Amino acid sequence: MAHLLQTPFISSSSSPALRRAPTLRRKATAPLVVRAKIREIFMPALSSTMTEGKIVSWTKSEGDKLSKGDSVVVVESDKADMDVETFYDGYLAAIVVEEGGVAAVGSPIAFLAESEDEIPQAKSKASSSSSASAPAPAPAPAPAPAPVESQPEKVAAPVSTAAAAAPVVASSHPASEGGKRIVASPYAKKLAKELKVELGRIVGTGPMGRIVAKDVEAFAAAGNVAAAAAPGKSAVPAGVDLGSVVPFTTMQNAVSRNMVESLAVPTFRVGYTITTDALDALYKKIKLKGVTMTALLAKATALALIRHPVMNSSCRDGNSFTYNSSINVAVAVATDGGLITPVLQDADKIDVYSLSRKWKELVDKARAKQLQPHEYSTGTFTLSNLGMFGVDRFDAILPPGTGAIMAVGASQPTVVATKDGRIGMKNQMQVNVTADHRVIYGADVASFLQTLSKIIEDPKDLTF
């Protein structure tokens, strides 16, 4: 989150004479004059890697009166959408970056006037501001100090979406209440256009009632599509315009940068076959209590990492590595806009039932783009599971800043030779670990996988 600078306004009547006032017997009686307070709303930094943000929607319109703490705008960072609130009372005088626009962190996106009389002055400042009118690839350098009485103040800070109340389904959703513009994610708008769905009829389940892609899909699936695809043509997935060039979203740009950065790390891969009969039986027994297979795998991985701390280490500067004090298992999740890795923090210390509840909460927040930075950027070991799609084996790319990632394939019935020389049938899955060879060696991975195999093949410790 951005550290927001708050610059106090100082009277323009201050002078050397007034500074010598303590030497006089009589106090100065002239009133302090405070200049008009025109403040800029700046693009906040919502994560440590964010260099620019995209305006998803303005929840207020120009001329609206604002109170301290009101949500003003929804900003898309590299991993999540977050509401931004105002620190001051006043009027939203001028919007300089419209919905869908991109601005560098720290650049102005709107102006706030303290009173209605100051709105024209704020609009004049906005019209002279050109730095926020076009996307910027990097944060703008700090501007030179302005006269104290007219220096803009940063007005906005992200509101914790975790504390936001759950949306309530109603006949008219908050995103379009009062006849104002409908608040929907860019992808939801595109999807609604493709499916010929009227956004005004959809109840949004995103932050502040914002309509997200899953709302559009659910509405369309209920039989509310205005026009069906023409018969005789090949079916094309919704939202796909064949032949079109689609720019990266903010999240896709972040994923792209991370993947390119990962090429600088020397990695190697080790595969292993694990029998899952006992794990499958345990899952069948406790899944009715809300336990997910992801939580079981994360718990098993965390218990193995306790015995092999080097697998939980990380090398960030190329000259040293850190034995991380916490075991935070990140698990890759596919969303509408790209890939994100929600983190199960302290997975070794939390029971599998609590871990499952936490995982469901994180997935819901990830798909609604409501994750907080600490919920996706603190992983120390990563799991990527494509087993639910029937994939039997694959390799994963190592996320920057971590030591290893494990790719998990599907558990499948396999004909095997038993110890007594007979032929039998067992459920087995393939796992492949990609590791940073500057820190982790082949023997380290092999030993870790042996431990993980023993835990999964005798999973009694997973439920304690």
XYZ file of C-alpha atoms in Angstrom:
464
model
C 0.000 0.000 0.000
C 1.145 3.473 -0.696
C 2.419 5.675 2.104
C 0.380 8.778 1.539
C 1.932 12.146 2.110
C -0.204 14.659 3.973
C 1.160 18.188 3.606
C -0.298 20.756 5.993
C -1.512 24.069 4.601
C 0.385 27.026 6.006
C -0.899 30.577 6.097
C 0.398 32.836 3.367
C 0.498 35.680 5.921
C 3.537 34.221 7.702
C 6.499 36.593 7.499
C 9.816 37.324 9.277
C 8.017 40.006 11.225
C 5.531 37.569 12.606
C 8.293 35.145 13.461
C 9.772 37.877 15.712
C 6.427 38.312 17.463
C 7.533 36.541 20.690
C 9.837 39.498 21.451
C 6.857 41.892 21.511
C 4.563 42.470 24.474
C 1.423 42.725 22.317
C 0.203 39.675 20.343
C -0.594 39.968 16.655
C -4.344 40.041 16.076
C -4.416 39.531 12.286
C -6.352 36.317 11.410
C -4.541 33.453 9.663
C -5.526 33.203 6.001
C -5.772 29.699 4.512
C -5.678 29.396 0.744
C -8.121 27.302 -1.255
C -7.602 23.596 -0.732
C -7.445 21.865 -4.092
C -6.186 18.346 -3.598
C -5.131 15.698 -6.070
C -6.257 12.104 -5.863
C -3.202 10.072 -6.749
C -2.901 6.561 -8.167
C -1.958 4.498 -5.089
C 0.552 1.641 -4.987
C -1.536 -1.409 -4.089
C 1.393 -3.835 -4.079
C 5.179 -3.743 -3.950
C 5.449 -4.647 -7.649
C 2.805 -2.256 -8.950
C 4.104 0.496 -11.229
C 0.814 1.541 -12.789
C -2.884 0.988 -12.187
C -5.982 0.792 -14.330
C -9.221 2.570 -13.471
C -11.930 -0.109 -13.351
C -14.734 2.269 -12.393
C -15.489 5.545 -10.652
C -18.000 4.984 -7.864
C -18.585 8.762 -7.649
C -19.301 11.283 -10.388
C -17.926 14.777 -10.960
C -19.665 17.244 -8.664
C -20.565 14.618 -6.038
C -20.063 15.614 -2.419
C -17.628 13.338 -0.590
C -17.173 12.554 3.063
C -13.982 11.238 4.619
C -13.848 7.460 4.126
C -16.116 7.348 1.061
C -15.103 4.965 -1.715
C -14.272 7.001 -4.822
C -12.751 4.678 -7.404
C -11.998 1.001 -8.061
C -8.400 0.443 -9.206
C -7.025 -2.685 -10.872
C -3.504 -3.510 -9.725
C -1.353 -6.334 -11.057
C -3.228 -8.916 -8.959
C -6.483 -7.499 -7.595
C -9.187 -4.849 -7.819
C -9.367 -2.578 -4.783
C -11.548 0.296 -3.674
C -9.849 3.620 -2.989
C -11.297 6.013 -0.432
C -10.857 9.707 0.276
C -9.134 11.072 3.368
C -11.006 14.398 3.187
C -14.453 15.925 2.918
C -15.112 17.884 -0.265
C -16.355 17.620 -3.841
C -15.098 15.418 -6.668
C -14.323 18.338 -8.944
C -12.627 16.753 -11.958
C -11.749 13.266 -13.177
C -8.591 13.236 -15.288
C -8.280 9.469 -15.916
C -11.513 7.912 -17.151
C -12.649 4.312 -16.729
C -10.340 1.950 -18.578
C -7.485 4.461 -18.433
C -4.052 3.650 -17.012
C -1.920 5.906 -14.823
C 1.488 5.549 -13.195
C 1.655 5.119 -9.436
C 1.809 8.552 -7.839
C 0.289 10.431 -10.779
C -2.992 12.370 -10.354
C -6.206 10.696 -11.464
C -8.698 13.297 -10.142
C -8.997 16.596 -8.239
C -10.900 17.246 -5.025
C -12.232 20.684 -4.063
C -13.036 21.618 -0.481
C -16.107 23.664 -1.465
C -18.361 24.108 -4.477
C -16.887 27.558 -5.106
C -13.479 25.969 -5.684
C -14.684 23.440 -8.284
C -13.921 25.742 -11.281
C -10.390 26.271 -9.961
C -9.941 22.508 -9.594
C -11.198 21.947 -13.139
C -8.680 24.481 -14.362
C -5.882 22.577 -12.620
C -7.165 19.323 -14.125
C -7.198 20.718 -17.652
C -3.588 21.823 -17.301
C -2.543 18.390 -16.052
C -1.353 16.243 -18.952
C 0.777 13.641 -17.198
C -2.190 11.444 -16.249
C -3.953 11.520 -19.618
C -1.840 8.734 -21.156
C -0.570 5.372 -19.835
C 2.866 5.512 -18.238
C 5.211 2.511 -18.229
C 6.885 3.470 -14.969
C 6.233 5.631 -11.929
C 6.643 9.319 -12.624
C 9.540 11.030 -10.822
C 8.680 13.128 -7.804
C 7.651 16.669 -8.834
C 9.546 19.696 -7.640
C 8.150 21.286 -4.464
C 5.355 23.774 -5.094
C 4.437 26.819 -2.995
C 3.173 25.572 0.327
C -0.278 27.125 0.142
C -1.114 25.464 -3.202
C 0.747 22.152 -2.995
C -1.641 19.225 -3.735
C -2.180 16.585 -1.102
C -2.633 12.896 -1.647
C -6.218 12.054 -0.902
C -6.734 8.387 -1.519
C -5.832 5.106 0.098
C -6.967 1.558 -0.653
C -9.804 0.217 1.427
C -9.327 -3.293 2.746
C -11.716 -5.404 0.719
C -11.454 -8.112 3.318
C -13.431 -5.903 5.659
C -16.100 -5.114 3.098
C -19.547 -6.484 3.790
C -20.688 -9.418 1.669
C -22.886 -8.320 -1.221
C -26.614 -8.767 -0.727
C -28.754 -9.856 -3.666
C -31.444 -7.255 -4.264
C -33.829 -6.200 -7.009
C -31.484 -3.357 -7.970
C -27.790 -3.818 -7.459
C -25.615 -1.154 -5.754
C -23.435 -0.841 -8.855
C -26.212 0.922 -10.739
C -28.277 2.347 -7.898
C -29.814 5.745 -8.504
C -29.493 5.569 -12.295
C -25.730 6.202 -12.265
C -23.266 4.384 -14.480
C -23.194 0.604 -14.130
C -20.045 -0.575 -12.378
C -18.629 -3.693 -14.007
C -15.189 -5.116 -14.664
C -13.827 -4.573 -18.201
C -13.971 -8.304 -18.908
C -17.563 -8.492 -17.634
C -18.544 -5.680 -20.006
C -16.882 -7.413 -22.950
C -18.493 -10.725 -22.026
C -21.922 -9.118 -21.688
C -21.544 -7.617 -25.166
C -20.595 -10.978 -26.653
C -23.483 -12.766 -24.944
C -25.921 -9.896 -25.660
C -26.708 -9.578 -21.967
C -28.036 -6.333 -20.507
C -25.756 -5.376 -17.616
C -28.511 -3.346 -15.967
C -30.414 -6.558 -15.245
C -27.533 -8.320 -13.482
C -26.933 -8.325 -9.737
C -23.221 -7.806 -9.094
C -21.406 -9.888 -6.476
C -18.067 -8.070 -6.635
C -16.872 -5.304 -4.283
C -19.497 -2.567 -3.786
C -21.887 -4.582 -5.956
C -19.590 -4.442 -8.993
C -20.508 -6.877 -11.761
C -17.798 -9.453 -12.490
C -17.496 -12.024 -15.269
C -19.018 -14.883 -13.281
C -22.179 -12.803 -12.752
C -22.587 -12.372 -16.503
C -21.936 -16.062 -17.151
C -24.439 -17.109 -14.483
C -27.080 -14.763 -15.917
C -26.480 -16.055 -19.449
C -26.577 -19.689 -18.292
C -30.010 -19.081 -16.768
C -31.444 -18.603 -20.250
C -31.315 -14.818 -20.505
C -29.214 -14.605 -23.661
C -30.978 -12.365 -26.149
C -29.694 -14.058 -29.276
C -28.273 -17.545 -29.711
C -25.374 -18.436 -31.957
C -26.308 -18.996 -35.599
C -26.855 -22.707 -36.397
C -24.360 -24.529 -38.550
C -21.341 -22.552 -37.314
C -18.584 -23.844 -35.094
C -19.075 -22.957 -31.455
C -16.683 -20.267 -30.213
C -16.077 -19.747 -26.480
C -17.858 -16.716 -25.069
C -15.762 -13.566 -25.034
C -13.431 -14.728 -27.829
C -13.312 -12.539 -30.944
C -11.419 -14.559 -33.521
C -8.767 -12.616 -35.400
C -8.651 -9.800 -32.873
C -5.544 -8.526 -31.086
C -6.118 -8.341 -27.324
C -3.713 -6.328 -25.136
C -2.555 -7.816 -21.859
C -4.550 -7.012 -18.765
C -2.700 -5.597 -15.775
C -2.542 -9.068 -14.253
C -1.301 -10.648 -17.480
C 1.429 -8.004 -17.702
C 2.531 -8.901 -14.161
C 2.559 -12.631 -14.994
C 4.538 -11.900 -18.164
C 7.171 -9.906 -16.260
C 7.516 -12.649 -13.642
C 7.870 -15.389 -16.230
C 10.577 -13.477 -18.101
C 12.360 -12.802 -14.807
C 12.284 -16.517 -13.982
C 14.431 -17.246 -17.061
C 17.391 -15.708 -15.235
C 17.263 -18.454 -12.565
C 19.122 -21.743 -13.256
C 16.543 -24.448 -12.597
C 16.340 -28.233 -12.807
C 13.480 -30.719 -12.511
C 12.942 -33.955 -10.597
C 9.944 -36.268 -11.011
C 8.516 -38.804 -8.576
C 5.655 -41.326 -8.483
C 3.523 -41.429 -5.332
C 0.874 -44.034 -4.467
C -2.303 -42.285 -3.337
C -4.603 -45.129 -2.214
C -4.425 -44.140 1.465
C -4.777 -40.412 0.683
C -7.796 -41.090 -1.553
C -9.431 -43.141 1.192
C -8.817 -40.382 3.747
C -10.219 -37.748 1.401
C -13.369 -39.798 0.782
C -13.811 -40.108 4.550
C -13.440 -36.417 5.477
C -14.538 -34.474 2.384
C -18.079 -34.271 3.779
C -16.580 -32.168 6.575
C -15.470 -29.603 4.012
C -11.900 -30.805 3.505
C -10.500 -30.255 0.010
C -7.808 -32.255 -1.755
C -5.839 -29.026 -2.195
C -5.741 -28.571 1.588
C -4.588 -32.173 2.073
C -1.779 -31.753 -0.470
C -0.761 -28.401 1.028
C -0.697 -29.897 4.515
C 1.360 -32.885 3.376
C 3.788 -30.568 1.585
C 4.126 -28.329 4.646
C 4.910 -31.308 6.909
C 7.594 -32.440 4.455
C 9.068 -28.934 4.299
C 9.536 -28.948 8.078
C 12.084 -31.751 7.643
C 13.726 -30.183 4.581
C 14.063 -26.424 5.262
C 16.317 -25.878 2.242
C 13.292 -26.623 0.030
C 11.527 -23.719 1.736
C 14.436 -21.324 1.221
C 14.817 -18.541 -1.322
C 17.608 -16.703 -3.144
C 16.836 -13.120 -4.156
C 20.195 -11.390 -4.641
C 22.283 -14.141 -6.205
C 24.807 -13.970 -3.350
C 22.933 -15.509 -0.420
C 19.787 -17.423 0.440
C 17.306 -17.279 3.280
C 15.890 -20.113 5.351
C 12.351 -18.790 5.612
C 10.952 -18.874 9.135
C 7.362 -19.537 7.984
C 6.035 -22.259 5.720
C 3.628 -20.457 3.405
C 2.302 -22.725 0.669
C 1.143 -20.819 -2.419
C -1.264 -22.627 -4.756
C -1.777 -21.545 -8.366
C -5.363 -20.600 -9.296
C -6.646 -19.740 -12.770
C -8.945 -16.693 -12.896
C -10.719 -14.782 -15.669
C -7.818 -12.363 -15.984
C -4.834 -14.680 -15.554
C -2.965 -16.695 -12.942
C -2.589 -15.899 -9.250
C -1.188 -17.810 -6.278
C -3.175 -17.383 -3.049
C -1.076 -18.277 -0.017
C -1.922 -20.669 2.821
C 0.197 -19.062 5.511
C 1.745 -21.235 8.260
C 0.300 -24.335 6.585
C 2.346 -26.565 8.901
C 0.692 -25.122 12.022
C -2.971 -25.087 10.926
C -5.210 -28.159 10.997
C -6.506 -29.421 7.660
C -10.101 -28.421 8.433
C -9.180 -24.772 9.060
C -6.825 -24.911 6.087
C -9.714 -26.022 3.843
C -11.956 -23.194 5.035
C -9.163 -20.705 4.467
C -8.501 -22.073 1.001
C -12.136 -21.717 -0.071
C -12.108 -18.133 1.190
C -8.918 -17.332 -0.730
C -10.235 -18.846 -3.976
C -13.454 -16.832 -3.761
C -11.469 -13.641 -3.146
C -9.025 -14.459 -5.964
C -11.799 -14.940 -8.527
C -13.474 -11.730 -7.378
C -10.066 -9.952 -7.517
C -10.292 -9.031 -3.838
C -7.061 -10.572 -2.525
C -4.873 -8.350 -0.367
C -1.135 -8.214 -1.250
C -0.091 -10.343 1.730
C -2.515 -13.039 0.555
C -0.736 -13.641 -2.758
C 2.838 -12.362 -2.398
C 4.177 -14.178 0.704
C 4.517 -17.737 -0.590
C 7.702 -19.652 0.223
C 6.861 -22.837 -1.744
C 4.371 -23.211 -4.597
C 1.966 -25.964 -5.678
C 0.484 -26.160 -9.163
C -2.191 -28.838 -9.529
C -3.661 -29.750 -12.926
C -4.783 -33.181 -11.784
C -8.450 -32.158 -11.759
C -8.196 -31.712 -15.543
C -6.876 -35.243 -16.038
C -3.312 -34.071 -16.719
C -0.966 -36.858 -15.648
C 2.322 -34.898 -15.618
C 3.708 -31.474 -16.459
C 6.501 -29.063 -15.539
C 5.948 -25.743 -13.774
C 7.920 -22.496 -14.085
C 9.603 -21.355 -10.878
C 8.075 -18.125 -9.494
C 10.741 -15.452 -8.839
C 11.780 -15.161 -5.205
C 11.043 -18.777 -4.265
C 13.201 -21.896 -4.180
C 10.876 -24.533 -5.601
C 7.496 -25.264 -7.173
C 5.819 -28.670 -7.387
C 3.579 -29.683 -10.295
C 0.945 -32.255 -9.296
C -0.713 -34.545 -11.836
C -3.862 -36.648 -11.620
C -4.100 -39.762 -9.485
C -4.825 -42.636 -11.849
C -5.263 -46.414 -11.533
C -1.961 -48.019 -12.504
C -0.898 -51.623 -12.963
C 2.114 -52.241 -10.703
C 4.235 -55.130 -9.523
C 3.729 -55.920 -5.819
C 6.520 -56.823 -3.420
C 5.653 -60.508 -3.637
C 6.138 -60.463 -7.412
C 2.489 -60.354 -8.380
C 0.619 -57.846 -10.507
C -1.686 -55.422 -8.708
C -3.597 -52.179 -9.200
C -2.795 -48.972 -7.314
C -3.719 -45.318 -7.661
C -0.624 -43.278 -8.404
C 0.179 -39.655 -9.220
C 3.181 -38.025 -10.783
C 4.770 -34.959 -9.177
C 7.539 -32.856 -10.726
C 9.556 -30.342 -8.720
C 11.261 -27.387 -10.411
C 13.988 -25.965 -8.148
C 16.547 -23.145 -8.035
C 19.877 -24.928 -8.559
C 21.827 -22.084 -6.936
C 20.413 -23.164 -3.571
C 18.760 -26.568 -3.949
C 20.496 -29.645 -5.346
C 19.218 -32.908 -6.781
C 19.736 -34.860 -3.586
C 17.746 -32.217 -1.661
C 14.733 -32.612 -3.940
C 14.970 -36.408 -3.976
C 15.065 -36.552 -0.182
C 12.130 -34.146 0.099
C 10.052 -36.206 -2.341
C 10.786 -39.405 -0.422
C 9.507 -37.762 2.760
C 6.432 -36.384 0.971
C 5.706 -39.842 -0.465
C 5.812 -41.437 2.997
C 3.426 -38.806 4.392
C 0.927 -39.248 1.553
C 1.123 -43.055 1.579
C 0.547 -43.081 5.363
C -1.502 -39.883 5.913
C -2.441 -40.350 9.586
C -0.586 -37.159 10.549
C -2.571 -34.976 8.117
C -5.659 -34.774 10.343
C -3.841 -33.751 13.530
